[in-house]
PDB file of C-alpha atoms and ligand atoms in Angstrom:
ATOM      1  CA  UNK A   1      -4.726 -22.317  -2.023  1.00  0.00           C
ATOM      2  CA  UNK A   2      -1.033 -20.797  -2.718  1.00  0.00           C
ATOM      3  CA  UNK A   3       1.445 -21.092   0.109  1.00  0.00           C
ATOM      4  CA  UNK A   4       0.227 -17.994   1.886  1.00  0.00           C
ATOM      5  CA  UNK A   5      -3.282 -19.763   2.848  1.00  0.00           C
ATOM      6  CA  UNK A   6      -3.325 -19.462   6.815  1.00  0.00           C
ATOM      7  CA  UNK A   7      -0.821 -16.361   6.696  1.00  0.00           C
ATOM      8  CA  UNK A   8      -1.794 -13.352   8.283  1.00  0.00           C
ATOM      9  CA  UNK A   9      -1.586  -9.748   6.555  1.00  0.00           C
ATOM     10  CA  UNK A  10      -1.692  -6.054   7.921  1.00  0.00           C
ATOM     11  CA  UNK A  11      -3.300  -4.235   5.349  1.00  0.00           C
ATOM     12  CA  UNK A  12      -3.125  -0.190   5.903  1.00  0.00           C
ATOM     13  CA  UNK A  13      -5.846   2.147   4.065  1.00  0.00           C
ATOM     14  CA  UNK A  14      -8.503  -0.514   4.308  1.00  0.00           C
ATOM     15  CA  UNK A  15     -11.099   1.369   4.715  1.00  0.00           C
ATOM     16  CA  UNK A  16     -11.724   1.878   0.918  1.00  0.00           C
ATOM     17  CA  UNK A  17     -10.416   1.782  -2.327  1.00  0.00           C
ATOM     18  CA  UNK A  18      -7.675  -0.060  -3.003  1.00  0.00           C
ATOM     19  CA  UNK A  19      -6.685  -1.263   0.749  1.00  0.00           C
ATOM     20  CA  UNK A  20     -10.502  -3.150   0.326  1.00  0.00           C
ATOM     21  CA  UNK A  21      -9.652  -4.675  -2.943  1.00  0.00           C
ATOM     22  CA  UNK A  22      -6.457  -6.172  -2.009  1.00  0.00           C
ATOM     23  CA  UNK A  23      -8.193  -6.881   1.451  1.00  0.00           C
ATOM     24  CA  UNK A  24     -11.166  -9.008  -0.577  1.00  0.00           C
ATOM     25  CA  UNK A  25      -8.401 -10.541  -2.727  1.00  0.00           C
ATOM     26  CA  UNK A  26      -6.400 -11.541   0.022  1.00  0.00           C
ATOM     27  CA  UNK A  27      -9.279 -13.051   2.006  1.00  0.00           C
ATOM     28  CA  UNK A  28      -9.762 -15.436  -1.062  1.00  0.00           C
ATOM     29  CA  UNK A  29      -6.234 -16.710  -0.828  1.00  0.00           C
ATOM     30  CA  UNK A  30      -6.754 -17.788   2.775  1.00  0.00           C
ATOM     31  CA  UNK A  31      -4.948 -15.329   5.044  1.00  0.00           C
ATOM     32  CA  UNK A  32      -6.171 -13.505   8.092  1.00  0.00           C
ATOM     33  CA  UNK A  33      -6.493 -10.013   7.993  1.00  0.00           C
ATOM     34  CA  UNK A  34      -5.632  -7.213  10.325  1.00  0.00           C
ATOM     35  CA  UNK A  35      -7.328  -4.175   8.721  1.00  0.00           C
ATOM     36  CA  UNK A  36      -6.640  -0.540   9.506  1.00  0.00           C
ATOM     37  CA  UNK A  37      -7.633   2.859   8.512  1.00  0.00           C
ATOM     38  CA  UNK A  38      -8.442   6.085  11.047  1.00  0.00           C
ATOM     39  CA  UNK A  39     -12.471   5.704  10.965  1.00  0.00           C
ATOM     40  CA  UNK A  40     -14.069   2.512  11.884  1.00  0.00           C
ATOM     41  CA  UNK A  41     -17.165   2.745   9.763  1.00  0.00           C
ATOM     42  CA  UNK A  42     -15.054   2.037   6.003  1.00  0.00           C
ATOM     43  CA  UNK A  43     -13.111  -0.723   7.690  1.00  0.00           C
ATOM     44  CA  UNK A  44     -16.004  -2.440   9.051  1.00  0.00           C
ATOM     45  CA  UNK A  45     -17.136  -2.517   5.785  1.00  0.00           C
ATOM     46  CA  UNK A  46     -14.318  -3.876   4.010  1.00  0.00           C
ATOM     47  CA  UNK A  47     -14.084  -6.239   7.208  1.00  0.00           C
ATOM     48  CA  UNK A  48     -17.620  -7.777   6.163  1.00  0.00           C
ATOM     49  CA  UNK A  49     -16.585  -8.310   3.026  1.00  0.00           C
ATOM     50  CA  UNK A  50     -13.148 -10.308   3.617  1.00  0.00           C
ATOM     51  CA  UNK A  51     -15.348 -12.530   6.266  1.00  0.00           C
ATOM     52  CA  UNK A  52     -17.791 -13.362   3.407  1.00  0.00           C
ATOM     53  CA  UNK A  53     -14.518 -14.215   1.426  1.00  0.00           C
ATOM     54  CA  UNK A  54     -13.996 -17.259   4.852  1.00  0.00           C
ATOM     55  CA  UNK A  55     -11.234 -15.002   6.185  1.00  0.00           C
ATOM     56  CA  UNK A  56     -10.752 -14.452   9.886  1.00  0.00           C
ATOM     57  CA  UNK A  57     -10.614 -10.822  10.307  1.00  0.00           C
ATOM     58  CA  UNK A  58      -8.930  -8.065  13.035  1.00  0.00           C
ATOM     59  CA  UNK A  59     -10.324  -4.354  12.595  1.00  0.00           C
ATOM     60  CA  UNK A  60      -8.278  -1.912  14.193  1.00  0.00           C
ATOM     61  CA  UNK A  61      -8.548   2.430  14.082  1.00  0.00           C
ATOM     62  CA  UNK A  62      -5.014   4.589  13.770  1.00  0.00           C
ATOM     63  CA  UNK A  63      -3.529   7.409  12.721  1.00  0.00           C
ATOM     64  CA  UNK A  64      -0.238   6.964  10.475  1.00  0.00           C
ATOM     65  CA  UNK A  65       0.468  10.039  11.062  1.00  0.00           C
ATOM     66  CA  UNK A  66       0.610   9.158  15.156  1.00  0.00           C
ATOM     67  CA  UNK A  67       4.594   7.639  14.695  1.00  0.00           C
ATOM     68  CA  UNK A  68       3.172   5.934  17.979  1.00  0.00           C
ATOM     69  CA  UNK A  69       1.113   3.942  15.074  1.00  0.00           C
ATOM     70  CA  UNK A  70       3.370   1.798  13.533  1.00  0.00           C
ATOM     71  CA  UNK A  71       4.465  -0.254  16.967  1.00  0.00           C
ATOM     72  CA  UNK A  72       1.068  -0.301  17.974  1.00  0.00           C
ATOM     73  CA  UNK A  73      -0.346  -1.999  14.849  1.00  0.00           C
ATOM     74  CA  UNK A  74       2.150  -4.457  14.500  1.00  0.00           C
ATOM     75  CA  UNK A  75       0.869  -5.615  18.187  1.00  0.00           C
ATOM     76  CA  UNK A  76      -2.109  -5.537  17.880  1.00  0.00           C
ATOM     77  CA  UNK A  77      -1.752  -7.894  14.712  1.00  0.00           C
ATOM     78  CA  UNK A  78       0.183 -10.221  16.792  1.00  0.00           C
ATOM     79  CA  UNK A  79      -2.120 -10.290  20.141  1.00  0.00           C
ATOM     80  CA  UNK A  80      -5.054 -10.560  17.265  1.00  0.00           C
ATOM     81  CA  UNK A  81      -3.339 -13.894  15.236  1.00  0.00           C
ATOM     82  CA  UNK A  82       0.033 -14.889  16.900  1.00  0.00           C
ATOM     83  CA  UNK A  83       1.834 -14.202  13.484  1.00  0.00           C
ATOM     84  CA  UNK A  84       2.512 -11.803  11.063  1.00  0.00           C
ATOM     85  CA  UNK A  85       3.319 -12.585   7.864  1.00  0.00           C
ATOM     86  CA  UNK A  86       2.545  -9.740   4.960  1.00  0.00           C
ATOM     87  CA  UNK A  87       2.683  -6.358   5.696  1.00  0.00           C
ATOM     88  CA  UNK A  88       1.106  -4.312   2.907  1.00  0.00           C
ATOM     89  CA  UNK A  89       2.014  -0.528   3.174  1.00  0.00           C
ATOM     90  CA  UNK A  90      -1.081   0.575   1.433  1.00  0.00           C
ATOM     91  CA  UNK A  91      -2.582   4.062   3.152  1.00  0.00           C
ATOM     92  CA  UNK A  92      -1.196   7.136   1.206  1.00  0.00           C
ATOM     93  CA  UNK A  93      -2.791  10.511   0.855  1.00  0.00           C
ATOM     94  CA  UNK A  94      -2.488  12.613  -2.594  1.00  0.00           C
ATOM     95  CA  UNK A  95      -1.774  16.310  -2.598  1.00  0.00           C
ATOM     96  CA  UNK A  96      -1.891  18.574  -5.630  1.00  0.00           C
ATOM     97  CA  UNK A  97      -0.782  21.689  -5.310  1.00  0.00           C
ATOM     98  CA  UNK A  98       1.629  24.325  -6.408  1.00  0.00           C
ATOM     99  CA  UNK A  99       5.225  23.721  -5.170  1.00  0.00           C
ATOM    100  CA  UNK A 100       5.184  27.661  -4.064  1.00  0.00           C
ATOM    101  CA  UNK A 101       1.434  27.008  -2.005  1.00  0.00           C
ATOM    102  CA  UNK A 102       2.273  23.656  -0.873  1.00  0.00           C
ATOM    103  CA  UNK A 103       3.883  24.294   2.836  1.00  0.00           C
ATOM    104  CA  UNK A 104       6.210  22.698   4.953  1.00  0.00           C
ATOM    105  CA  UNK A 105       2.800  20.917   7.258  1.00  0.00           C
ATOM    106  CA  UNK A 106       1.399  19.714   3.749  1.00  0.00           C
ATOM    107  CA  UNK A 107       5.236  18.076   3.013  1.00  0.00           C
ATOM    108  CA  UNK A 108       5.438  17.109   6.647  1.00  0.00           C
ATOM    109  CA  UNK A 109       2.005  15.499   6.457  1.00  0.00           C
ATOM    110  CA  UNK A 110       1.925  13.820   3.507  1.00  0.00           C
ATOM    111  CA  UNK A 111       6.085  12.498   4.183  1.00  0.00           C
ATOM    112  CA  UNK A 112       4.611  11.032   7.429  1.00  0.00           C
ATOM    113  CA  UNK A 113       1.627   8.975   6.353  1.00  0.00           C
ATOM    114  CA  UNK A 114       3.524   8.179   2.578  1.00  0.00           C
ATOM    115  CA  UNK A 115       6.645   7.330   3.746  1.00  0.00           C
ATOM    116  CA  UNK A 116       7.503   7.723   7.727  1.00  0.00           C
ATOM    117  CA  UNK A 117       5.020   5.353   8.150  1.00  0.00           C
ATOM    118  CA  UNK A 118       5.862   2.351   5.700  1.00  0.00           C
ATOM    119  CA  UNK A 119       9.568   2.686   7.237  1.00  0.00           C
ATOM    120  CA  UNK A 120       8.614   2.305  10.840  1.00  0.00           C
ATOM    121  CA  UNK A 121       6.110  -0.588  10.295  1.00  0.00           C
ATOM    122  CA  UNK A 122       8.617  -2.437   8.649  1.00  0.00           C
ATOM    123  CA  UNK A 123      10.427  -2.131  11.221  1.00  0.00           C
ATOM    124  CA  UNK A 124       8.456  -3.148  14.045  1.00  0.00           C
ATOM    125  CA  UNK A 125       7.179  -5.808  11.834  1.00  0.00           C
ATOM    126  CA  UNK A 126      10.671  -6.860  10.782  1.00  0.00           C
ATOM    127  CA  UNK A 127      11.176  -9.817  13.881  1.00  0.00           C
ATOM    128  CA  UNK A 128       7.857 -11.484  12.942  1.00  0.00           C
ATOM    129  CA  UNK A 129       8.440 -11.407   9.015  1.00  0.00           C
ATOM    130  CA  UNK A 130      11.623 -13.179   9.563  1.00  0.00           C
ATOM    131  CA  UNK A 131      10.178 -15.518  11.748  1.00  0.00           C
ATOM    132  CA  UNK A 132       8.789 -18.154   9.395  1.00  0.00           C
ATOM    133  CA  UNK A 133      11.679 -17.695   6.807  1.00  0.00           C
ATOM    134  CA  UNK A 134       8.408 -16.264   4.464  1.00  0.00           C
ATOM    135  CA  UNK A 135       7.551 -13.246   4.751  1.00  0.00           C
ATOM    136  CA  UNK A 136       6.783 -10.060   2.274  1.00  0.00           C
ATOM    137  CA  UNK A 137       6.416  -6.507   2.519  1.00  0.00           C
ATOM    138  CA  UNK A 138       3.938  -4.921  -0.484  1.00  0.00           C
ATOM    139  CA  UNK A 139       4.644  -1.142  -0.960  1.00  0.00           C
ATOM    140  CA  UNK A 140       1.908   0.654  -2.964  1.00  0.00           C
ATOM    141  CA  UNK A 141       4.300   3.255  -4.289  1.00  0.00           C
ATOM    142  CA  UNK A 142       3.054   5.171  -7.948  1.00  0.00           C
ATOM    143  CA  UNK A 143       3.646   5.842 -10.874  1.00  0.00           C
ATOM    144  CA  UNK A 144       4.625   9.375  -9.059  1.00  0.00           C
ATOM    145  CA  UNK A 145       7.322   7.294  -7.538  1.00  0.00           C
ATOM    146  CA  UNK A 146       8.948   6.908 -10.982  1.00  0.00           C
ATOM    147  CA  UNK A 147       8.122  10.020 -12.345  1.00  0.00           C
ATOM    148  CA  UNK A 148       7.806  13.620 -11.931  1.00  0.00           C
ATOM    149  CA  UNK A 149       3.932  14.956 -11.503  1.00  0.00           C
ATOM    150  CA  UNK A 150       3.476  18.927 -11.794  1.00  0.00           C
ATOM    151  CA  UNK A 151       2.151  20.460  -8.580  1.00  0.00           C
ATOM    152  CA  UNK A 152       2.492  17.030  -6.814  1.00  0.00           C
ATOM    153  CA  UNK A 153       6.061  17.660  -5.177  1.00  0.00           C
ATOM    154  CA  UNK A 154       5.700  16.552  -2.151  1.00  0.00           C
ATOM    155  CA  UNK A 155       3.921  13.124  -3.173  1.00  0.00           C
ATOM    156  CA  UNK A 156       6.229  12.719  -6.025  1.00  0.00           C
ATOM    157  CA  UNK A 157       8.712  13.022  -2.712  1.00  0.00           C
ATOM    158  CA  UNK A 158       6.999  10.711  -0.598  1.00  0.00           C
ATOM    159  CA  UNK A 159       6.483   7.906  -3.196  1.00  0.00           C
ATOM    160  CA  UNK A 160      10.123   8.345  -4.677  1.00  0.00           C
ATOM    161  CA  UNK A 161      11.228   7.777  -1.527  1.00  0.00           C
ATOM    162  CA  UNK A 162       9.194   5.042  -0.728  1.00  0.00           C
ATOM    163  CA  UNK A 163      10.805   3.087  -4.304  1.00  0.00           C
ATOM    164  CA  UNK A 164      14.150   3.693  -2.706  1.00  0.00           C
ATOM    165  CA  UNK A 165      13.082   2.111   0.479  1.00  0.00           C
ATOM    166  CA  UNK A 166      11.785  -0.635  -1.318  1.00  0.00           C
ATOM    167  CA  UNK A 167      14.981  -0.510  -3.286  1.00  0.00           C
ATOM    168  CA  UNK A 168      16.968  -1.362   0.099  1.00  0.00           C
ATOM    169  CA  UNK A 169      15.126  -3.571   1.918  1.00  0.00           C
ATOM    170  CA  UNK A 170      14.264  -5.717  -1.255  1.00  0.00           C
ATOM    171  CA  UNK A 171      18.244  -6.548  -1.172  1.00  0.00           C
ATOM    172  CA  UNK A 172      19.126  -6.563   2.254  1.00  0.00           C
ATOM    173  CA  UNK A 173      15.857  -8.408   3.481  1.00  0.00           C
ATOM    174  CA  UNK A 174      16.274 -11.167   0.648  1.00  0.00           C
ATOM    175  CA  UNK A 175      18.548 -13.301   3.179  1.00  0.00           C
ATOM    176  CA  UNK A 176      16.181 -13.473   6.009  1.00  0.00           C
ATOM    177  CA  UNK A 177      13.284 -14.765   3.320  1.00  0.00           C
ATOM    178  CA  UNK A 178      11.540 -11.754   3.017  1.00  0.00           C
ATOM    179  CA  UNK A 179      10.401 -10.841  -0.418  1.00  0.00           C
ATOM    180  CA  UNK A 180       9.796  -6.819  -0.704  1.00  0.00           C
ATOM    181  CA  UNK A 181       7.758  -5.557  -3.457  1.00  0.00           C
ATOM    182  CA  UNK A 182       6.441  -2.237  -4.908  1.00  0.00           C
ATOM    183  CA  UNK A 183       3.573  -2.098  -7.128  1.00  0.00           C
ATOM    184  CA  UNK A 184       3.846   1.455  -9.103  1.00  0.00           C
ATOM    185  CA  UNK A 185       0.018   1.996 -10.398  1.00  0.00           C
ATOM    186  CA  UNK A 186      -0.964   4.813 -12.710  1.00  0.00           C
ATOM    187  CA  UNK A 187      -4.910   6.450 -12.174  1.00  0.00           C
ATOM    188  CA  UNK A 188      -7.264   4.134 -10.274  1.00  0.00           C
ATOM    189  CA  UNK A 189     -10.536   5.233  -9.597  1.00  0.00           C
ATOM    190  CA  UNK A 190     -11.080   5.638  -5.802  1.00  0.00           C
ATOM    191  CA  UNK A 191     -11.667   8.244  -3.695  1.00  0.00           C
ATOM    192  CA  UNK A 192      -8.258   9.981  -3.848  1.00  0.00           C
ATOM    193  CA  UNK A 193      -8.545  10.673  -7.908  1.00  0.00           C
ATOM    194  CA  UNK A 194     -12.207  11.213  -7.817  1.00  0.00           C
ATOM    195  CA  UNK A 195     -11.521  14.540  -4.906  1.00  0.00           C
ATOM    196  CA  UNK A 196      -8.063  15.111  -6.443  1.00  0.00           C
ATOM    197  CA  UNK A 197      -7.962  14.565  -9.972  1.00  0.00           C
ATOM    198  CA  UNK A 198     -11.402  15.707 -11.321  1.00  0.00           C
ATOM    199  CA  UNK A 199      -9.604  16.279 -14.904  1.00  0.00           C
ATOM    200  CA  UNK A 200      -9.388  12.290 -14.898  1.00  0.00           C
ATOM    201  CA  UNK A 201     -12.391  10.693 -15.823  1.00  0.00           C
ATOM    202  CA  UNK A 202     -13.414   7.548 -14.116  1.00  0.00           C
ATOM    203  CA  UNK A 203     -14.046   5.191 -17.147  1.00  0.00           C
ATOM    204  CA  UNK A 204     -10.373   5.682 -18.082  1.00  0.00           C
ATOM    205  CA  UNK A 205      -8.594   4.179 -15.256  1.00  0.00           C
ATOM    206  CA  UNK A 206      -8.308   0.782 -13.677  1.00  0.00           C
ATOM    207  CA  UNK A 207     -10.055  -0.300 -10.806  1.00  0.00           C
ATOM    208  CA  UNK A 208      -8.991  -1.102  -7.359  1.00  0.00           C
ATOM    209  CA  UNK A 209      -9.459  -4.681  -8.379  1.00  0.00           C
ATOM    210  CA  UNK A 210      -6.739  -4.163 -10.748  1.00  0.00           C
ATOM    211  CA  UNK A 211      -3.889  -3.334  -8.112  1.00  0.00           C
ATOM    212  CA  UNK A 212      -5.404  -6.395  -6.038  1.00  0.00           C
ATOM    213  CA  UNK A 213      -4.342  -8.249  -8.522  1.00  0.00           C
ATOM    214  CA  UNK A 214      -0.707  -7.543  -9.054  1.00  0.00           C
ATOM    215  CA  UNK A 215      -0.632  -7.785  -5.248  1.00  0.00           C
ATOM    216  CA  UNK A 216      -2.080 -11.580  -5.366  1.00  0.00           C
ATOM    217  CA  UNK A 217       0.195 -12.012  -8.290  1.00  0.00           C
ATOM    218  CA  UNK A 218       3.356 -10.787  -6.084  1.00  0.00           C
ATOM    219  CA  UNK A 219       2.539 -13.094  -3.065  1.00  0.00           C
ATOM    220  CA  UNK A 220       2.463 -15.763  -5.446  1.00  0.00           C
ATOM    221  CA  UNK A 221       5.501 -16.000  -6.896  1.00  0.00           C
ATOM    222  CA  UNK A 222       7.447 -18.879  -6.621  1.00  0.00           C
ATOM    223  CA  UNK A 223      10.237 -19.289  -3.980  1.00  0.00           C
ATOM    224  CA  UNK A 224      12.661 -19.227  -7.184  1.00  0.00           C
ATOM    225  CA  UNK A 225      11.321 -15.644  -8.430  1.00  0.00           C
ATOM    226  CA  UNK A 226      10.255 -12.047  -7.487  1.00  0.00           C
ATOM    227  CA  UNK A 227       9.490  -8.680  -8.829  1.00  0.00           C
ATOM    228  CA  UNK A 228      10.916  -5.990  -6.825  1.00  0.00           C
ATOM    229  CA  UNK A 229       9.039  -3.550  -8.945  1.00  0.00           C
ATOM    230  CA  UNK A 230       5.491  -3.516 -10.593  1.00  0.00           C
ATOM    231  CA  UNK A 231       4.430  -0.837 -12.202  1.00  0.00           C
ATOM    232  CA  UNK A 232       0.576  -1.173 -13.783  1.00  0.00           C
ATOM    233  CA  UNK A 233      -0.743   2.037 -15.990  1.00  0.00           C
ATOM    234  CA  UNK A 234      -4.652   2.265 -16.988  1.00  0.00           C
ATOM    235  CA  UNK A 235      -4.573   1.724 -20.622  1.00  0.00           C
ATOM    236  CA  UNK A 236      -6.013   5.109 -21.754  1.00  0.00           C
ATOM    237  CA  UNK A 237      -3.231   6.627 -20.520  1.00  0.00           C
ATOM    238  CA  UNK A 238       0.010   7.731 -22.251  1.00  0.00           C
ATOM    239  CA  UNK A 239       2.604   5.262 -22.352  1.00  0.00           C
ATOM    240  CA  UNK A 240       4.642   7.812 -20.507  1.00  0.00           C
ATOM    241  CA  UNK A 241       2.413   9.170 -18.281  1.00  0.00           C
ATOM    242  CA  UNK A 242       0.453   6.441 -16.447  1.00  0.00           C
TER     243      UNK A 242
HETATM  244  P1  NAP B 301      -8.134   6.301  -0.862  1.00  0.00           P
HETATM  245  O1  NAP B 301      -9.315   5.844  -1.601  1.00  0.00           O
HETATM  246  O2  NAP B 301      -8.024   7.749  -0.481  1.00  0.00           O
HETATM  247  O3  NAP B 301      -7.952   5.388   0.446  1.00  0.00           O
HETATM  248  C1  NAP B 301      -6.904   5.669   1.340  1.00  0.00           C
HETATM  249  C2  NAP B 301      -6.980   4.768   2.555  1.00  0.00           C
HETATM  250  O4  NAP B 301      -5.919   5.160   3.445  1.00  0.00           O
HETATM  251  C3  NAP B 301      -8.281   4.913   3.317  1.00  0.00           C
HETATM  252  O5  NAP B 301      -8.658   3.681   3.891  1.00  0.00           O
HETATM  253  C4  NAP B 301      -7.918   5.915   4.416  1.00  0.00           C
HETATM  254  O6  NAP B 301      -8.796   5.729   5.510  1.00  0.00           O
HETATM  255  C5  NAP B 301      -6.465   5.528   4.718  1.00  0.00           C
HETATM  256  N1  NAP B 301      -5.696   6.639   5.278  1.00  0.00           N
HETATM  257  C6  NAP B 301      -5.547   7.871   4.751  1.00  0.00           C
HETATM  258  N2  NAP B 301      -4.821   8.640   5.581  1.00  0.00           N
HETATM  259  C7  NAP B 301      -4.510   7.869   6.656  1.00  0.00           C
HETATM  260  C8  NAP B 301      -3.814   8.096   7.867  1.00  0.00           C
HETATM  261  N3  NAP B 301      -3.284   9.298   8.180  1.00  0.00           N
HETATM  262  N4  NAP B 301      -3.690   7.087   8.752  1.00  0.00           N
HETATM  263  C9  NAP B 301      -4.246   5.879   8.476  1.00  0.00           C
HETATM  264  N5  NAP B 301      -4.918   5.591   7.355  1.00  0.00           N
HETATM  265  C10 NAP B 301      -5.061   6.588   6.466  1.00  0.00           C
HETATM  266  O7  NAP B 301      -6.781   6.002  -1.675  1.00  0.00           O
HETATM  267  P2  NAP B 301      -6.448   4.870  -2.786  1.00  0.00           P
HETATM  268  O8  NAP B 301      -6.623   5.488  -4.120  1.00  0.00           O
HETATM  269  O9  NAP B 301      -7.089   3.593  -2.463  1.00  0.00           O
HETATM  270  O10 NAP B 301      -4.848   4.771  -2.554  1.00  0.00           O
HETATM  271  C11 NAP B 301      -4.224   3.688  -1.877  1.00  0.00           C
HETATM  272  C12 NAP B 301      -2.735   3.761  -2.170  1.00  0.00           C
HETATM  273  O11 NAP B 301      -2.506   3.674  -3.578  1.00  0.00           O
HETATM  274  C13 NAP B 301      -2.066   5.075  -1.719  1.00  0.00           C
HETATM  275  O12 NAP B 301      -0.788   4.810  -1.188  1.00  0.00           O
HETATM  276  C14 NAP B 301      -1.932   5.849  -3.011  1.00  0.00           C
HETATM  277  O13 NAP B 301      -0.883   6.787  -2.954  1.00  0.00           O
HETATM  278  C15 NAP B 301      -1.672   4.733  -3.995  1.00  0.00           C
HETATM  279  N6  NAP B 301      -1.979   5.060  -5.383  1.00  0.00           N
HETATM  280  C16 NAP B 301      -3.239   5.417  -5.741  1.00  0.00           C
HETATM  281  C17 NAP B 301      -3.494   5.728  -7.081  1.00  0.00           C
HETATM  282  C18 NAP B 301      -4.854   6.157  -7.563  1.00  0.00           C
HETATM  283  O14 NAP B 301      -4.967   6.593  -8.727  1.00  0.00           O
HETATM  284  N7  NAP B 301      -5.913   6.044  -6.764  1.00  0.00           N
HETATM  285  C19 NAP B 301      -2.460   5.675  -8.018  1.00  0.00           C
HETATM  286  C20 NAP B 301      -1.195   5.293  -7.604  1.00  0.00           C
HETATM  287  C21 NAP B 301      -0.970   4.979  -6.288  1.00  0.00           C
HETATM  288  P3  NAP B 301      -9.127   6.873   6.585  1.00  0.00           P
HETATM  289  O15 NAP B 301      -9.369   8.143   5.827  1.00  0.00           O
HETATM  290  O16 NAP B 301     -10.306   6.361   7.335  1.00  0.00           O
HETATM  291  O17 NAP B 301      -7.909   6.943   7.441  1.00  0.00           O
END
């Protein structure tokens, strides 16, 4: 029990990977879930999961790339619980690609779902984090977002952007009791690396379980501390290089 128990969290990307591991750690700290991904089948999964953990769970399919989305979710949280609490911008897409192949609809694409979307659920989330003087926006940015990546310019983009956001809102949120966090992980083996990175081999990175973790750790800080920036690199890597 930590004072989030009975909380409710939107979760984005929970359909897999690391949405489902924070979505499983959450569930085991007591807060309601709204879960959301595009397809229904991943998130159904993860859903059956978190109610194993005791958690009272909310499943619903979107598109971040819809900016129609964001409002919508946020809703649909609130007609689901009555509340919401933690909003944990967590659905990203990786592309890797030459700068001189990647187009403007890959940058548009990637700037919408990375970034766009984060913004604009904060925002429509904004009334109802304020509400109980306790709320918390978690950003899964990347080590991308501190860093440059070759061939990865427009998610290096999107996820430096996304630390600047968090950069903001972190200070300017702090007086309404909203804590804003980014958690910056290196290679994690999901679905994203295992298409995208196929040079990275999977017993050299951290598990989804790992960036869970940092998020629990986040949530429960005490009212007297936060972290506005977490970054968490696999071991094997290079210091440097996450
Ligand atoms: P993943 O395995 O590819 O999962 C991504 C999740 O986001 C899925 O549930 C996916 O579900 C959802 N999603 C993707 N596009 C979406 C869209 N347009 N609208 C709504 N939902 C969408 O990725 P992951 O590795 O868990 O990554 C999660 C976050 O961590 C991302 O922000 C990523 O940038 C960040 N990150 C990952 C790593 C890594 O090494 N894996 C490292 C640093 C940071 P649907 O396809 O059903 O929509």
């Amino acid at each position: 029990m930590t004072h989030r128990t009975g909380q409710t969290a939107l979760i984005t990307g929970a359909g897999r990977g690391i949405g489902r591991a924070i979505a499983v750690a959450l569930a085991r700290l007591g807060l309601r879930l709204a879960l959301t991904a595009r397809t229904s089948d991943g998130l159904e999964a993860t859903a059956a999961l978190a109610r194993a953990e005791g958690a009272a769970v909310s499943t619903i399919t979107a598109d971040l790339a819809d900016p129609a989305a964001p409002a919508y979710l946020v809703a649909e949280t609130v007609a689901a619980f009555g509340a919401l609490d933690v909003l944990v911008n967590n659905a990203g897409v990786l592309l890797v690609k030459p700068f001189a192949a990647t187009t403007m609809e890959d940058f548009d694409r990637l700037l919408a779902v990375n970034l766009r979307a984060p913004f604009a659920l904060a925002k429509a989330a904004l009334p109802y984090l304020s509400a109980r003087g306790a709320g918390a926006i978690i950003n899964i940015a990347s080590a991308a977002g501190k860093r440059f990546y070759a061939d990865q310019s427009a998610y290096c983009a999107s996820k430096h952007g996304l630390l600047g956001m968090n950069k903001v809102l972190a200070a300017e949120l702090r007086p309404l009791g909203i804590r804003v966090h980014a958690v910056c992980p290196g290679g994690v083996a999901t679905e994203m690396t295992t298409g995208q990175r196929p040079d990275w081999h999977p017993e050299n990175l951290m598990a989804p379980e790992d960036i869970a973790a940092a998020v629990v750790y986040l949530l429960s800080l005490s009212p007297r501390a936060t972290v506005d920036e977490l970054p968490i690199r696999r071991i094997a890597a290079d210091p440097l290089w996450g």
